[in-house]
Amino acid sequence: MSAPAKPFRFVSSDRRVREDRRFVVGKGRFAADIVLPAARHVAIVTCDHPAARILRIDKAAALALSGVHYVLDGRELASATSPLLAGLDTPNVPRRPLAVDVARYFRRMGGGGRRDTRALAEDAAELVQVDYEPLPFVLDGEQAYAPGSPLVHEAHGSNVLLDRTFVWGEVEQDFADSPHRLAVKVKWGRSSTVPIETFGVVASWDPWREILDVHASIQMPRFPDQIALALKLPGSAVRVHHDVDVGGSYGVKRGIKHAVLVGYLSRRLGFPVRLIEDRLENMRGGDAQGPERNFDLEVAFDDLGVIRSMKMRALDNVGAYAGRSPFQLGKPVSAIVGPYRIKSVQYQAIAVTSNKTTQEAVRAFGQAPTNYAIERAIEEVAWQRGLDRLEVRRRNLIRAEQFPYLIPSGTTYDSGDYHAVIDKVLARADHPALVAERDRLRGQGLLAGIGIAACLEPSGANSTFEPLLNPKNETTTYSEGCRITVDVSGAVTVNIHTTSAGQGHETLVGNRGRRGARDRSRSDSRGAAGLAVVAAGPEPGRQPHGDHAGRCRLPCRAEAQKRG
């Protein structure tokens, strides 16, 4: 019997990754490979205190060093630029590329020297003398939330950026009707994403055309727009070149503060300026640090371990500035109960500032911390009732026949068969053998266990969660852009809004036939055109509009569009 015909030519088909060809032969083109004529390097002067007032900056020794062109401080930069864009309504917590009067975390960017090579620029930065007055500081999120804590931003009057409670369903009644309840505290520790390539940016201002050309290792939406806003330029005056390969990201290749810094310097000094982070700059003061969140959970459940209601308090220590991190507290709303049939939920989302490095959008505003908290609660329920933890999960999981399923916060899960997934995982892992090995190791006095988790990851754009946490944000939709051009020979050029950080976007949107890029468009079995793609990334200065940062969820949407 012949195999059934595939409905698509390209969707779900194995194809070699087009981008890999240039990487395996050493022909990748990264930000550090961009060498513009007469470009100068930037090195950063950082603060050695978690909080300190800047009393004096002595630039004389650095400027006396041969080859040093300029030393920039935060006051000068702030006088010529606007604060970096923030999603929350916190006007008294302005974020700028360089510290102005007060440094609010260890290794905060305080100033920098411009010189002919990176090494010489670092020598100059070490000669900049800064006098500090150390200030009281706070590092722990719970302490920052407590009254009387040292204020990170005095003008804001509090360390609290966000404190909002959502209630979905009859939470108090469900707790009152349940025979059992328990409380658990869970801590998700701060981490750093460490891509192979640190962030790098090169900026060059053309005074005759009044255009700022930017080459950067980025993975984020609206990058040109945010640079233009901060530099007080029209959007058409910033031209970002997207033919730069990105050596890994996972959400951390933002670099707005770096791009604004070098963009200003290029306009100010009249030559190209580049900033390539070293590893310590990237990890201590860059955009690489992720969530630091404390959870307080309380669940109400019956004799069989079936959870009826949940109260969750999540406190996020976002660091010295809001950045994008507070919105990570909004993403769990769309899957607040995970894969479980929990009738009602109370969710308190809190974001506080502290004298730590600012968090950013690590792991695509990931659901992982919330999943971890829910799974810990499931484990505690099983332990209290003396039940098998796999069985407790089975009893709480949404059943296949219940889909589509509406969760308390308003999201409709379209489909799923979670019980079948558990059975397949246990069979593939040979669970009885794992248990036997665990018991053998324990018999030798070793600590051994088997980790179990059942999680959901919300998809869609991160920007869709922002109106939940900022009532002044009137965004009502999510947009994405793509430009398709067919030339006179029939060859197709596709430009998508998103930039690639290793996901294979060129492979996703195009397929070269045997005759290469000049192949004509073909039709698959559903009549949709097969693309012979000449280019896949955004064009400089003509980037299609979109809100997506180009992460792992893009291929799912692009293929869905092909299906339609």
Coordinates of C-alpha atoms in Angstrom, one line a residue:
M1 CA 0.0 0.0 0.0
S2 CA 1.5 3.4 -1.0
A3 CA 2.1 6.0 1.6
P4 CA -0.5 8.8 1.7
A5 CA 0.4 11.9 -0.2
K6 CA 1.8 14.8 1.8
P7 CA -0.5 17.8 1.9
F8 CA 2.4 20.3 1.8
R9 CA 5.7 20.5 -0.1
F10 CA 7.6 22.5 2.4
V11 CA 5.8 22.4 5.8
S12 CA 7.0 19.6 8.0
S13 CA 9.6 18.6 5.5
D14 CA 13.3 17.9 6.2
R15 CA 15.5 20.5 4.7
R16 CA 19.2 21.4 5.2
V17 CA 19.6 24.7 7.0
R18 CA 20.6 27.3 4.4
E19 CA 22.5 29.5 6.9
D20 CA 24.8 26.6 8.0
R21 CA 26.7 26.8 4.8
R22 CA 28.4 30.1 5.6
F23 CA 29.0 29.2 9.2
V24 CA 30.8 25.9 8.6
V25 CA 33.2 27.5 6.2
G26 CA 33.9 30.5 8.5
K27 CA 31.9 33.0 6.4
G28 CA 29.6 34.3 9.1
R29 CA 29.4 38.1 9.4
F30 CA 29.0 39.2 13.0
A31 CA 29.0 42.6 14.6
A32 CA 32.6 42.4 15.6
D33 CA 33.5 41.7 11.9
I34 CA 32.0 45.0 10.8
V35 CA 35.0 47.3 10.4
L36 CA 34.2 50.8 9.1
P37 CA 36.9 53.2 8.0
A38 CA 38.2 55.4 10.8
A39 CA 36.0 53.7 13.4
R40 CA 36.9 54.3 17.1
H41 CA 36.3 52.0 20.1
V42 CA 34.4 52.6 23.3
A43 CA 35.3 51.2 26.7
I44 CA 33.0 51.7 29.7
V45 CA 33.8 53.1 33.1
T46 CA 31.8 51.2 35.7
C47 CA 30.9 51.8 39.3
D48 CA 32.3 49.6 42.1
H49 CA 29.4 50.3 44.5
P50 CA 25.8 48.9 44.6
A51 CA 24.6 52.5 45.1
A52 CA 26.6 55.7 45.1
R53 CA 26.3 59.4 44.4
I54 CA 28.7 60.6 41.7
L55 CA 30.5 63.6 43.2
R56 CA 33.2 64.3 40.6
I57 CA 34.5 62.9 37.4
D58 CA 38.1 63.8 36.5
K59 CA 38.8 63.1 32.8
A60 CA 42.2 64.8 32.5
A61 CA 44.5 61.8 32.8
A62 CA 42.4 59.9 30.2
L63 CA 42.3 62.7 27.8
A64 CA 46.0 63.2 28.0
L65 CA 46.6 59.7 26.8
S66 CA 47.7 59.6 23.2
G67 CA 44.9 58.5 20.9
V68 CA 42.0 59.3 23.2
H69 CA 39.4 61.3 21.4
Y70 CA 36.7 61.9 24.0
V71 CA 35.4 61.0 27.5
L72 CA 31.6 61.1 27.8
D73 CA 29.7 61.3 31.0
G74 CA 26.1 60.6 31.9
R75 CA 25.0 64.2 32.3
E76 CA 26.1 65.2 28.8
L77 CA 24.4 62.2 27.3
A78 CA 21.2 62.8 29.2
S79 CA 21.0 66.4 28.2
A80 CA 21.0 65.4 24.5
T81 CA 18.8 62.3 24.6
S82 CA 15.5 61.0 26.0
P83 CA 15.2 58.2 28.6
L84 CA 15.0 54.7 27.2
L85 CA 11.5 53.5 26.4
A86 CA 9.7 51.8 29.3
G87 CA 6.4 50.0 29.1
L88 CA 5.3 50.8 32.7
D89 CA 4.0 54.2 33.6
T90 CA 6.9 55.1 35.8
P91 CA 8.1 58.6 34.8
N92 CA 10.2 59.0 38.0
V93 CA 12.3 55.9 37.2
P94 CA 14.0 57.1 34.0
R95 CA 16.5 54.7 32.5
R96 CA 19.5 56.1 30.6
P97 CA 22.6 54.5 29.0
L98 CA 25.0 56.1 31.5
A99 CA 24.4 56.8 35.1
V100 CA 23.4 60.4 35.8
D101 CA 24.4 61.7 39.3
V102 CA 23.6 58.4 41.0
A103 CA 24.9 54.9 40.1
R104 CA 22.3 52.3 41.2
Y105 CA 24.0 49.0 40.8
F106 CA 27.4 47.4 40.8
R107 CA 29.2 47.8 37.4
R108 CA 26.7 50.4 36.3
M109 CA 27.8 52.1 33.1
G110 CA 29.0 55.5 34.3
G111 CA 31.1 56.9 31.4
G112 CA 33.5 55.8 28.7
G113 CA 36.6 56.6 26.7
R114 CA 36.8 56.7 22.9
R115 CA 40.1 55.5 21.3
D116 CA 41.6 53.9 18.3
T117 CA 41.6 50.3 19.6
R118 CA 39.6 48.5 22.3
A119 CA 42.7 47.8 24.4
L120 CA 43.7 51.4 24.3
A121 CA 40.2 52.5 25.1
E122 CA 40.2 50.2 28.2
D123 CA 43.5 51.8 29.3
A124 CA 41.9 55.2 29.0
A125 CA 38.8 54.1 31.0
E126 CA 41.0 53.0 33.9
L127 CA 42.5 56.5 34.0
V128 CA 39.1 58.2 34.5
Q129 CA 38.9 59.1 38.2
V130 CA 35.4 59.1 39.8
D131 CA 34.7 60.2 43.3
Y132 CA 31.7 58.5 44.9
E133 CA 29.6 58.9 48.0
P134 CA 28.3 55.4 48.9
L135 CA 24.6 55.2 49.6
P136 CA 22.3 52.8 51.4
F137 CA 21.3 49.9 49.2
V138 CA 19.0 47.0 49.0
L139 CA 19.5 43.7 47.1
D140 CA 16.8 41.4 48.4
G141 CA 13.4 41.7 46.7
E142 CA 11.3 41.1 49.8
Q143 CA 13.3 43.7 51.7
A144 CA 12.9 46.2 48.8
Y145 CA 9.1 45.6 49.0
A146 CA 9.0 46.2 52.8
P147 CA 8.3 49.7 54.1
G148 CA 11.3 51.6 55.2
S149 CA 13.7 50.0 52.8
P150 CA 16.4 52.2 51.1
L151 CA 14.9 53.7 48.0
V152 CA 16.5 52.9 44.7
H153 CA 14.8 55.9 43.0
E154 CA 14.0 58.6 45.6
A155 CA 11.8 60.6 43.2
H156 CA 9.5 57.5 42.8
G157 CA 8.9 57.4 46.5
S158 CA 8.8 53.6 46.6
N159 CA 10.6 50.5 45.3
V160 CA 7.4 49.1 44.0
L161 CA 6.9 49.4 40.2
L162 CA 3.9 47.1 40.0
D163 CA 1.5 45.6 42.5
R164 CA -1.7 44.3 41.0
T165 CA -4.0 41.5 42.1
F166 CA -6.3 39.5 39.7
V167 CA -9.1 37.3 40.9
W168 CA -10.8 34.8 38.5
G169 CA -13.6 32.7 39.9
E170 CA -15.0 32.1 43.4
V171 CA -11.6 31.7 45.1
E172 CA -12.7 32.3 48.7
Q173 CA -15.7 30.0 48.4
D174 CA -13.7 27.2 46.8
F175 CA -11.2 27.4 49.6
A176 CA -14.0 27.3 52.2
D177 CA -15.5 24.3 50.5
S178 CA -12.3 22.3 50.3
P179 CA -11.3 19.9 53.1
H180 CA -7.6 20.5 52.7
R181 CA -5.2 23.4 52.0
L182 CA -1.5 23.9 52.1
A183 CA 1.0 26.7 51.5
V184 CA 4.4 26.6 49.9
K185 CA 7.2 29.1 49.2
V186 CA 9.2 28.8 46.1
K187 CA 12.2 30.8 45.0
W188 CA 13.4 31.1 41.3
G189 CA 17.0 32.3 41.4
R190 CA 18.4 34.9 39.1
S191 CA 20.5 33.6 36.2
S192 CA 22.4 34.9 33.2
T193 CA 22.0 33.8 29.6
V194 CA 25.5 33.5 28.2
P195 CA 25.5 33.5 24.3
I196 CA 28.7 32.6 22.5
E197 CA 28.8 36.2 21.2
T198 CA 28.4 39.1 23.5
F199 CA 26.5 42.2 22.3
G200 CA 28.2 44.4 19.7
V201 CA 27.2 47.5 17.8
V202 CA 28.8 49.8 15.3
A203 CA 27.1 53.2 14.5
S204 CA 28.0 55.7 11.8
W205 CA 26.3 59.1 11.3
D206 CA 26.1 60.6 7.9
P207 CA 25.7 64.4 8.4
W208 CA 24.9 65.1 4.8
R209 CA 22.1 62.6 4.5
E210 CA 21.2 62.9 8.2
I211 CA 21.1 59.1 8.6
L212 CA 22.5 56.9 11.4
D213 CA 23.7 53.6 10.1
V214 CA 23.6 50.8 12.7
H215 CA 25.2 47.3 12.5
A216 CA 24.3 45.4 15.7
S217 CA 23.9 41.9 17.1
I218 CA 20.2 42.3 17.9
Q219 CA 17.2 40.2 18.6
M220 CA 14.3 42.4 19.4
P221 CA 11.4 44.3 17.8
R222 CA 11.3 48.0 17.1
F223 CA 15.0 48.4 17.5
P224 CA 15.3 51.3 15.0
D225 CA 12.3 53.1 16.6
Q226 CA 13.7 53.0 20.1
I227 CA 17.1 54.3 19.0
A228 CA 15.4 57.1 17.1
L229 CA 13.2 58.0 20.1
A230 CA 16.1 58.1 22.5
L231 CA 18.3 60.1 20.1
K232 CA 15.4 62.5 19.3
L233 CA 15.6 61.6 15.6
P234 CA 12.8 60.8 13.2
G235 CA 12.3 57.1 12.6
S236 CA 13.5 57.5 9.0
A237 CA 16.9 58.7 10.2
V238 CA 17.9 55.4 11.7
R239 CA 18.9 52.7 9.3
V240 CA 19.6 49.3 10.9
H241 CA 21.5 46.8 8.8
H242 CA 20.2 43.3 9.3
D243 CA 22.8 41.4 7.3
V244 CA 24.6 40.8 10.6
D245 CA 24.6 37.3 12.0
V246 CA 23.8 36.9 15.6
G247 CA 25.8 34.4 17.7
G248 CA 23.1 33.3 20.1
S249 CA 20.6 35.3 22.1
Y250 CA 17.6 33.6 23.9
G251 CA 16.1 37.1 24.4
V252 CA 19.1 39.0 25.6
K253 CA 20.4 40.7 22.5
R254 CA 18.6 44.0 23.1
G255 CA 21.5 46.6 23.3
I256 CA 19.4 49.7 23.2
K257 CA 21.6 51.5 25.8
H258 CA 24.7 50.5 23.8
A259 CA 23.3 51.6 20.5
V260 CA 22.1 55.0 21.8
L261 CA 25.6 55.6 23.4
V262 CA 27.5 54.9 20.2
G263 CA 24.9 56.6 18.0
Y264 CA 25.3 59.8 20.1
L265 CA 29.0 59.6 20.0
S266 CA 29.1 59.1 16.2
R267 CA 27.0 62.2 15.7
R268 CA 29.0 64.2 18.3
L269 CA 32.4 63.3 17.0
G270 CA 31.9 62.8 13.3
F271 CA 33.3 59.3 12.8
P272 CA 32.0 55.7 13.2
V273 CA 32.0 54.3 16.8
R274 CA 31.9 50.7 17.9
L275 CA 31.2 49.0 21.2
I276 CA 31.8 45.3 21.6
E277 CA 31.1 43.9 25.1
D278 CA 33.6 41.8 26.8
R279 CA 32.3 38.8 28.7
L280 CA 32.3 40.4 32.2
E281 CA 30.5 43.5 30.8
N282 CA 27.9 41.2 29.3
M283 CA 27.2 39.2 32.4
R284 CA 27.5 42.0 35.1
G285 CA 25.9 45.0 33.4
G286 CA 24.6 43.9 30.0
D287 CA 21.1 42.7 29.1
A288 CA 21.7 39.0 30.1
Q289 CA 20.1 38.6 33.5
G290 CA 16.8 36.9 33.9
P291 CA 14.0 36.5 36.4
E292 CA 14.5 36.5 40.2
R293 CA 11.1 35.7 41.6
N294 CA 9.7 34.7 44.9
F295 CA 6.4 32.7 45.0
D296 CA 3.9 32.2 47.8
L297 CA 1.4 29.6 46.8
E298 CA -1.7 28.3 48.7
V299 CA -3.9 25.6 47.2
A300 CA -7.2 24.1 48.3
F301 CA -7.8 20.5 47.4
D302 CA -10.0 17.4 48.2
D303 CA -9.2 14.0 49.7
L304 CA -8.1 12.7 46.3
G305 CA -5.6 15.5 45.8
V306 CA -7.7 17.3 43.2
I307 CA -7.0 21.1 43.4
R308 CA -10.0 23.3 43.4
S309 CA -8.5 26.7 43.9
M310 CA -5.1 28.4 44.0
K311 CA -3.7 31.7 45.4
M312 CA -0.4 32.8 44.0
R313 CA 1.8 35.8 44.9
A314 CA 4.8 36.4 42.7
L315 CA 7.3 39.0 43.6
D316 CA 9.9 39.8 40.9
N317 CA 13.2 41.6 41.8
V318 CA 13.7 43.4 38.5
G319 CA 16.9 45.2 39.4
A320 CA 17.6 48.9 39.2
Y321 CA 15.3 49.8 36.4
A322 CA 12.0 48.5 34.9
G323 CA 13.4 47.4 31.6
R324 CA 11.1 44.8 30.1
S325 CA 11.1 42.4 33.0
P326 CA 7.9 43.4 34.8
F327 CA 5.9 42.2 31.9
Q328 CA 7.2 38.7 32.5
L329 CA 4.7 38.7 35.4
G330 CA 1.9 39.2 32.8
K331 CA 2.7 36.3 30.6
P332 CA 1.6 33.6 33.1
V333 CA -1.9 35.0 33.0
S334 CA -2.7 33.2 29.8
A335 CA -1.7 29.8 31.3
I336 CA -2.0 30.6 35.0
V337 CA -3.2 27.0 35.9
G338 CA -0.8 25.2 33.5
P339 CA -2.3 22.0 32.2
Y340 CA -4.5 21.5 35.3
R341 CA -8.3 21.8 36.0
I342 CA -8.1 24.4 38.7
K343 CA -11.5 26.2 39.1
S344 CA -10.4 29.6 40.5
V345 CA -7.3 31.6 40.9
Q346 CA -6.1 34.7 42.8
Y347 CA -2.9 36.1 41.3
Q348 CA -0.9 39.0 42.8
A349 CA 1.9 40.3 40.6
I350 CA 4.6 42.5 42.2
A351 CA 7.7 44.0 40.6
V352 CA 10.2 45.9 42.8
T353 CA 13.5 47.7 42.1
S354 CA 16.7 46.9 43.9
N355 CA 20.4 47.7 43.5
K356 CA 21.0 44.8 41.2
T357 CA 21.6 44.7 37.4
T358 CA 18.4 45.2 35.5
Q359 CA 16.6 42.1 34.2
E360 CA 15.6 41.8 30.6
A361 CA 13.6 39.5 28.4
V362 CA 15.5 36.4 29.1
R363 CA 13.9 33.2 27.7
A364 CA 11.3 35.1 25.8
F365 CA 9.4 36.1 28.9
G366 CA 9.4 32.5 29.8
Q367 CA 6.7 30.7 31.8
A368 CA 9.3 28.5 33.5
P369 CA 9.2 30.2 37.0
T370 CA 5.5 29.9 37.2
N371 CA 5.5 26.3 36.0
Y372 CA 8.1 25.5 38.6
A373 CA 5.9 27.0 41.3
I374 CA 2.8 25.1 40.3
E375 CA 4.7 21.8 40.0
R376 CA 6.1 22.3 43.5
A377 CA 2.6 22.7 44.8
I378 CA 1.5 19.5 43.0
E379 CA 4.4 17.7 44.7
E380 CA 3.4 19.0 48.1
V381 CA -0.2 17.9 47.7
A382 CA 0.9 14.4 46.8
W383 CA 3.2 14.3 49.8
Q384 CA 0.6 15.6 52.2
R385 CA -2.1 13.1 51.1
G386 CA 0.4 10.2 50.8
L387 CA -0.5 9.8 47.1
D388 CA 1.6 8.9 44.1
R389 CA 2.7 12.1 42.4
L390 CA 2.1 10.9 38.9
E391 CA -1.4 9.9 39.9
V392 CA -2.1 13.3 41.5
R393 CA -1.1 14.9 38.2
R394 CA -3.3 12.5 36.2
R395 CA -6.3 13.4 38.5
N396 CA -5.7 17.1 38.0
L397 CA -4.9 17.3 34.3
I398 CA -7.4 18.5 31.8
R399 CA -8.8 15.5 30.0
A400 CA -8.8 15.2 26.2
E401 CA -12.6 15.2 25.9
Q402 CA -12.8 18.5 27.8
F403 CA -11.1 20.5 25.0
P404 CA -11.6 23.2 24.0
Y405 CA -11.1 24.2 27.6
L406 CA -11.6 27.7 29.2
I407 CA -9.3 28.4 32.1
P408 CA -10.3 30.9 34.9
S409 CA -8.2 33.8 33.5
G410 CA -10.0 33.7 30.2
T411 CA -7.7 31.7 27.8
T412 CA -9.2 28.9 25.8
Y413 CA -6.9 25.9 25.3
D414 CA -7.8 24.6 21.9
S415 CA -6.6 20.9 22.1
G416 CA -4.4 18.4 23.9
D417 CA -4.2 14.9 25.3
Y418 CA -2.0 15.3 28.4
H419 CA -2.7 11.9 29.7
A420 CA -1.4 10.3 26.5
V421 CA 1.7 12.4 26.7
I422 CA 2.4 11.1 30.2
D423 CA 2.0 7.5 29.1
K424 CA 4.3 8.0 26.2
V425 CA 7.0 9.7 28.3
L426 CA 6.9 6.9 30.9
A427 CA 7.1 4.2 28.3
R428 CA 9.9 5.9 26.4
A429 CA 11.9 6.6 29.6
D430 CA 11.3 3.0 30.9
H431 CA 10.0 4.4 34.2
P432 CA 10.2 1.1 36.2
A433 CA 13.9 0.8 35.3
L434 CA 14.4 4.4 36.5
V435 CA 12.8 3.6 39.8
A436 CA 14.9 0.5 40.2
E437 CA 18.1 2.5 39.5
R438 CA 17.0 5.2 41.9
D439 CA 16.4 2.7 44.7
R440 CA 19.8 1.0 44.0
L441 CA 21.6 4.3 44.3
R442 CA 19.7 5.1 47.5
G443 CA 20.7 1.8 48.9
Q444 CA 24.4 2.8 48.5
G445 CA 23.7 6.0 50.5
L446 CA 23.6 8.3 47.5
L447 CA 21.0 11.0 47.0
A448 CA 18.9 10.1 43.9
G449 CA 15.5 11.0 42.6
I450 CA 13.3 11.3 39.5
G451 CA 12.1 14.7 38.5
I452 CA 8.6 15.0 37.1
A453 CA 6.9 18.1 35.6
A454 CA 3.9 18.8 33.4
C455 CA 4.0 22.3 32.0
L456 CA 2.5 24.6 29.4
E457 CA 4.2 27.4 27.6
P458 CA 2.0 30.3 26.3
S459 CA 2.7 31.4 22.7
G460 CA 2.0 34.6 20.9
A461 CA 3.6 38.0 21.3
N462 CA 4.9 39.3 24.6
S463 CA 3.4 42.7 23.9
T464 CA -0.1 41.3 24.2
F465 CA 0.4 41.0 28.0
E466 CA 1.5 44.6 28.5
P467 CA -2.0 46.2 28.7
L468 CA -2.8 43.9 31.7
L469 CA 0.0 45.6 33.7
N470 CA -0.2 49.1 32.4
P471 CA -3.7 50.6 32.2
K472 CA -2.3 53.5 30.1
N473 CA -1.2 51.1 27.4
E474 CA -4.0 51.1 24.9
T475 CA -2.5 48.4 22.6
T476 CA -5.4 46.2 21.3
T477 CA -3.8 44.0 18.8
Y478 CA -0.6 42.3 17.7
S479 CA 0.9 42.9 14.3
E480 CA 3.5 41.3 12.2
G481 CA 5.0 42.4 8.8
C482 CA 6.3 40.6 5.7
R483 CA 7.2 42.0 2.3
I484 CA 7.1 39.7 -0.8
T485 CA 8.5 41.0 -4.1
V486 CA 8.3 39.2 -7.4
D487 CA 10.7 40.5 -10.1
V488 CA 10.2 40.4 -13.9
S489 CA 11.8 37.0 -14.1
G490 CA 9.5 35.5 -11.5
A491 CA 12.1 35.2 -8.8
V492 CA 10.7 36.0 -5.3
T493 CA 12.3 38.1 -2.5
V494 CA 10.9 37.8 1.0
N495 CA 11.7 40.3 3.8
I496 CA 10.3 39.4 7.2
H497 CA 10.3 41.7 10.2
T498 CA 12.1 39.4 12.6
T499 CA 15.9 38.9 12.8
S500 CA 17.5 35.5 13.3
A501 CA 19.5 34.5 16.3
G502 CA 20.1 31.0 15.0
Q503 CA 16.5 29.8 14.4
G504 CA 17.1 29.4 10.6
H505 CA 14.7 32.1 9.4
E506 CA 16.2 32.0 5.9
T507 CA 15.4 28.3 5.8
L508 CA 11.9 28.9 7.1
V509 CA 10.7 31.4 4.6
G510 CA 12.4 30.1 1.5
N511 CA 13.5 27.1 -0.5
R512 CA 16.1 27.1 -3.2
G513 CA 15.3 24.7 -6.0
R514 CA 17.9 22.9 -8.1
R515 CA 18.4 25.9 -10.3
G516 CA 19.1 28.2 -7.3
A517 CA 17.7 31.5 -6.4
R518 CA 16.4 32.2 -9.9
D519 CA 13.9 29.3 -9.8
R520 CA 10.4 30.3 -10.6
S521 CA 7.6 29.9 -8.0
R522 CA 6.1 26.5 -8.0
S523 CA 2.8 25.2 -6.6
D524 CA 2.4 22.5 -4.0
S525 CA -0.5 20.1 -3.8
R526 CA -2.7 22.8 -2.2
G527 CA -1.9 25.4 -4.8
A528 CA 0.2 27.6 -2.5
A529 CA 3.3 29.1 -4.1
G530 CA 6.7 27.5 -3.2
L531 CA 9.1 30.3 -2.7
A532 CA 12.4 30.7 -4.4
V533 CA 13.9 33.2 -1.9
V534 CA 16.6 35.6 -2.6
A535 CA 16.7 37.3 0.8
A536 CA 15.0 36.6 4.1
G537 CA 15.9 39.3 6.6
P538 CA 14.6 42.9 7.0
E539 CA 16.0 45.4 4.6
P540 CA 18.0 48.4 6.0
G541 CA 15.6 51.3 6.4
R542 CA 12.7 49.3 5.1
Q543 CA 11.9 46.9 7.8
P544 CA 8.4 45.5 7.7
H545 CA 6.4 46.5 10.8
G546 CA 6.0 44.0 13.6
D547 CA 6.0 43.4 17.4
H548 CA 7.8 40.1 17.5
A549 CA 11.4 39.6 18.5
G550 CA 12.1 36.6 16.2
R551 CA 12.4 33.8 18.7
C552 CA 11.4 30.2 18.6
R553 CA 7.7 30.8 18.2
L554 CA 8.0 32.5 14.9
P555 CA 8.2 29.3 12.7
C556 CA 4.9 28.0 14.2
R557 CA 3.1 31.2 13.0
A558 CA 4.8 31.3 9.7
E559 CA 3.8 27.8 8.8
A560 CA 0.3 28.4 10.0
Q561 CA 0.1 31.3 7.6
K562 CA 1.2 29.0 4.8
R563 CA -1.5 26.5 5.7
G564 CA -4.1 29.3 5.4

